[in-house]
Coordinates of C-alpha atoms in Angstrom, one line a residue:
Chain A
E227 CA -0.1 0.0 0.3
T228 CA 1.4 3.2 -0.9
G229 CA 1.3 6.3 1.4
V230 CA 1.0 10.2 0.6
T231 CA 3.7 11.1 -1.4
Q232 CA 4.0 15.0 -2.0
S233 CA 6.0 17.2 -4.4
P234 CA 8.1 18.7 -4.6
T235 CA 10.2 18.2 -0.9
H236 CA 11.2 22.3 -0.6
L237 CA 10.5 25.8 -2.7
I238 CA 11.7 28.9 -2.9
K239 CA 9.5 31.7 -4.0
T240 CA 9.9 35.7 -3.8
R241 CA 7.0 37.5 -2.8
G242 CA 3.9 38.2 -5.3
Q243 CA 5.0 34.9 -7.9
Q244 CA 2.5 32.0 -7.8
V245 CA 3.3 28.3 -6.5
T246 CA 1.4 25.1 -7.0
L247 CA 2.2 21.9 -4.3
R248 CA 0.7 18.3 -5.6
C249 CA -0.1 15.3 -3.5
S250 CA -1.0 12.0 -4.2
S251 CA -3.2 10.1 -1.7
Q252 CA -2.7 7.0 -0.1
S253 CA -4.0 4.0 -2.1
G254 CA -8.2 3.3 -1.8
H255 CA -8.5 7.2 -0.3
N256 CA -11.0 9.5 -2.1
T257 CA -10.7 12.5 0.4
V258 CA -7.6 15.0 0.5
S259 CA -7.4 17.7 2.8
W260 CA -4.3 20.3 3.3
Y261 CA -2.9 21.7 6.1
Q262 CA -0.6 24.7 6.6
Q263 CA 2.0 24.5 9.8
A264 CA 3.9 27.6 10.6
L265 CA 7.2 27.4 12.8
G266 CA 6.6 26.1 16.2
Q267 CA 2.4 25.8 15.6
G268 CA 0.2 23.2 14.8
P269 CA -1.5 22.2 11.6
Q270 CA -4.0 24.7 10.5
F271 CA -6.8 23.2 7.9
I272 CA -6.7 24.9 4.4
F273 CA -9.6 22.7 2.5
Q274 CA -10.9 19.2 1.6
Y275 CA -11.8 17.7 -1.2
Y276 CA -13.8 14.9 -1.9
R277 CA -14.6 13.2 -4.9
E278 CA -13.1 16.0 -6.8
E279 CA -15.6 18.7 -4.6
E280 CA -14.5 21.2 -2.5
N281 CA -15.8 19.9 0.7
G282 CA -15.0 22.4 3.7
R283 CA -11.9 25.5 4.1
G284 CA -10.9 27.0 6.6
N285 CA -9.8 30.6 7.1
F286 CA -7.6 31.3 4.4
P287 CA -8.2 33.8 1.4
P288 CA -9.2 33.0 -1.9
R289 CA -5.6 33.3 -3.3
F290 CA -5.8 29.6 -1.4
S291 CA -6.8 27.3 -4.9
G292 CA -7.2 23.8 -5.4
L293 CA -8.1 20.8 -7.5
Q294 CA -8.3 17.2 -7.3
F295 CA -8.3 15.0 -10.0
P296 CA -10.4 12.0 -11.2
N297 CA -7.3 9.5 -9.6
Y298 CA -7.7 12.1 -6.4
S299 CA -4.8 13.3 -6.1
S300 CA -5.1 16.6 -5.7
E301 CA -2.9 20.2 -6.3
L302 CA -2.6 23.6 -3.4
N303 CA -2.2 26.9 -5.5
V304 CA -1.0 30.0 -3.8
N305 CA -0.9 33.1 -5.8
A306 CA 0.4 36.5 -5.0
L307 CA 2.7 34.4 -2.0
E308 CA 3.2 36.9 0.9
L309 CA 6.3 36.2 3.5
D310 CA 3.9 34.5 6.1
D311 CA 3.1 32.1 3.0
S312 CA 6.7 30.5 4.3
A313 CA 5.3 27.4 5.8
L314 CA 5.1 23.2 5.7
Y315 CA 2.3 22.4 3.8
L316 CA 0.7 19.2 4.6
C317 CA -1.3 17.1 2.9
A318 CA -3.8 14.1 4.2
S319 CA -5.7 11.8 2.7
S320 CA -8.6 9.7 4.2
R321 CA -11.4 7.1 2.8
G322 CA -14.6 9.0 2.7
Q323 CA -15.8 10.9 5.7
E324 CA -13.7 8.6 7.9
N325 CA -12.2 10.6 10.8
E326 CA -8.4 9.3 10.6
Q327 CA -6.6 11.3 8.2
F328 CA -2.8 9.8 6.6
F329 CA -0.3 12.5 6.2
G330 CA 1.9 13.0 3.4
P331 CA 6.0 14.8 4.5
G332 CA 5.0 18.0 3.5
T333 CA 6.5 20.6 1.4
R334 CA 8.4 23.6 2.9
L335 CA 7.8 26.4 1.2
T336 CA 10.1 29.9 1.6
V337 CA 9.0 33.3 0.2
L338 CA 11.6 35.8 0.2
Chain B
D288 CA -9.1 31.7 19.7
Q289 CA -7.6 28.2 19.9
Q290 CA -10.1 25.5 20.3
V291 CA -7.7 22.9 20.3
K292 CA -4.8 23.7 23.2
Q293 CA -1.5 21.9 24.4
N294 CA -0.5 24.0 27.2
S295 CA 2.7 21.8 27.9
P296 CA 5.7 22.7 25.0
S297 CA 7.7 20.5 26.1
L298 CA 7.9 17.1 28.3
S299 CA 11.0 15.3 29.2
V300 CA 10.6 11.6 30.8
Q301 CA 13.1 8.9 31.4
E302 CA 13.0 6.0 29.6
G303 CA 10.8 3.2 31.0
R304 CA 8.6 5.4 32.9
I305 CA 5.3 6.7 31.9
S306 CA 4.8 10.1 29.7
I307 CA 1.0 11.9 29.9
L308 CA 0.3 14.5 27.2
N309 CA -2.4 16.5 27.9
C310 CA -5.0 18.2 25.5
D311 CA -7.7 20.8 26.4
Y312 CA -10.5 21.7 24.0
T313 CA -13.5 24.5 23.9
N314 CA -15.8 23.1 21.3
S315 CA -18.2 20.8 22.6
M316 CA -19.2 20.1 18.9
F317 CA -16.1 18.1 18.5
D318 CA -16.5 14.4 18.6
Y319 CA -13.4 13.0 17.7
F320 CA -10.3 12.9 19.1
L321 CA -6.9 11.7 17.7
W322 CA -3.5 12.1 18.6
Y323 CA -0.1 12.4 15.6
K324 CA 3.5 12.2 16.1
K325 CA 5.7 13.8 14.3
Y326 CA 9.8 13.5 13.9
P327 CA 11.8 16.4 11.7
A328 CA 11.1 16.3 8.2
E329 CA 8.4 13.9 8.1
G330 CA 4.3 14.5 8.6
P331 CA 2.4 13.5 11.3
T332 CA 1.8 9.8 11.6
F333 CA -1.9 8.8 13.1
L334 CA -1.2 7.1 16.5
I335 CA -4.6 6.4 18.1
S336 CA -8.2 8.0 18.4
I337 CA -11.3 8.2 20.4
S338 CA -14.7 9.0 19.7
S339 CA -16.9 10.6 22.4
I340 CA -18.9 8.5 23.2
K341 CA -16.0 6.4 24.5
D342 CA -13.7 7.8 27.9
K343 CA -10.6 5.5 27.0
N344 CA -8.6 3.6 24.4
E345 CA -6.1 1.2 24.3
D346 CA -3.4 0.1 21.4
G347 CA -0.4 -1.4 22.9
R348 CA 1.5 0.9 24.9
F349 CA -0.3 4.0 24.3
T350 CA -3.8 4.7 26.0
V351 CA -6.3 7.5 25.1
F352 CA -8.5 9.4 28.1
L353 CA -11.2 11.5 27.3
N354 CA -12.9 13.6 30.0
K355 CA -15.6 15.2 28.3
S356 CA -17.3 17.4 30.9
A357 CA -13.7 18.7 31.9
K358 CA -13.0 18.8 28.0
H359 CA -9.6 17.0 28.6
L360 CA -8.2 14.4 26.8
S361 CA -4.6 12.6 27.8
L362 CA -2.5 10.6 26.0
H363 CA -0.7 7.6 27.8
I364 CA 3.1 6.1 27.1
V365 CA 4.0 2.9 28.8
P366 CA 6.8 2.4 29.4
S367 CA 7.9 5.1 27.5
Q368 CA 10.7 4.8 24.8
P369 CA 13.7 7.2 23.4
G370 CA 12.0 6.2 20.1
D371 CA 8.9 8.2 21.4
S372 CA 11.3 11.0 21.2
A373 CA 8.9 13.5 19.0
V374 CA 6.4 16.1 18.9
Y375 CA 2.8 15.1 19.9
F376 CA -0.5 16.8 18.3
C377 CA -3.8 16.3 19.5
A378 CA -6.5 17.4 17.1
A379 CA -9.9 16.8 17.0
S380 CA -13.1 16.8 14.5
Y381 CA -17.2 17.0 14.3
N382 CA -18.9 15.6 11.7
A383 CA -17.3 12.3 10.8
G384 CA -14.6 13.3 7.9
N385 CA -14.2 17.1 8.4
M386 CA -11.5 18.9 9.1
L387 CA -9.0 18.5 11.9
T388 CA -8.2 21.1 14.8
F389 CA -4.8 20.8 15.9
G390 CA -3.0 21.9 19.5
G391 CA -0.1 23.6 19.2
G392 CA 1.8 20.3 20.2
T393 CA 4.3 18.7 22.9
R394 CA 7.8 18.0 22.4
L395 CA 8.8 14.9 24.4
M396 CA 12.3 13.4 25.3
V397 CA 12.6 10.4 26.6
K398 CA 15.9 10.3 28.2
P399 CA 18.1 6.4 27.7

């Protein structure tokens, strides 16, 4: 059984640029959630996709957007990057509406 | 407004002894609670969970206790091992499969 994978591992961007992060869900999982983890804090929910539809959104501005594909992989897009967007971005997958979510290793984004 | 709080940023325990990690929550809608362990440069790993209809759940060396009236849960690790040294996050959710709300984490150090 393949776990959750994310790419890239690390990324450096400058303020104002756009970034796309990618996630492949664990085999058999059709729900993907994205979280932002700032240094020294717990992960914060960005949004969730279930069967290619957004299924909940946290307190993040519209410049954070996402997609889920028919194979249940997902993308997180962030436009007009700000310095405060520097964080670890975590993707988690789950089966349907089960509570247990399984996380990937994350993408470390640095905005200069 | 932090709905899930872990008030101890760090905890140091001797190998073989019990580790007790605590978590408090404010939102009475939460009906499912999870503990995750996180090593540096890795994503959070699911450890154990508990539904609000229970007050205890055990899995090997790990036991989670839930006190709904106090809105408090704890994770007990017995016996503690050096490999348990990591950051532990508690998380809560409501409406099965919904977003996870995380605490800020507790760094556990188990000394040989």
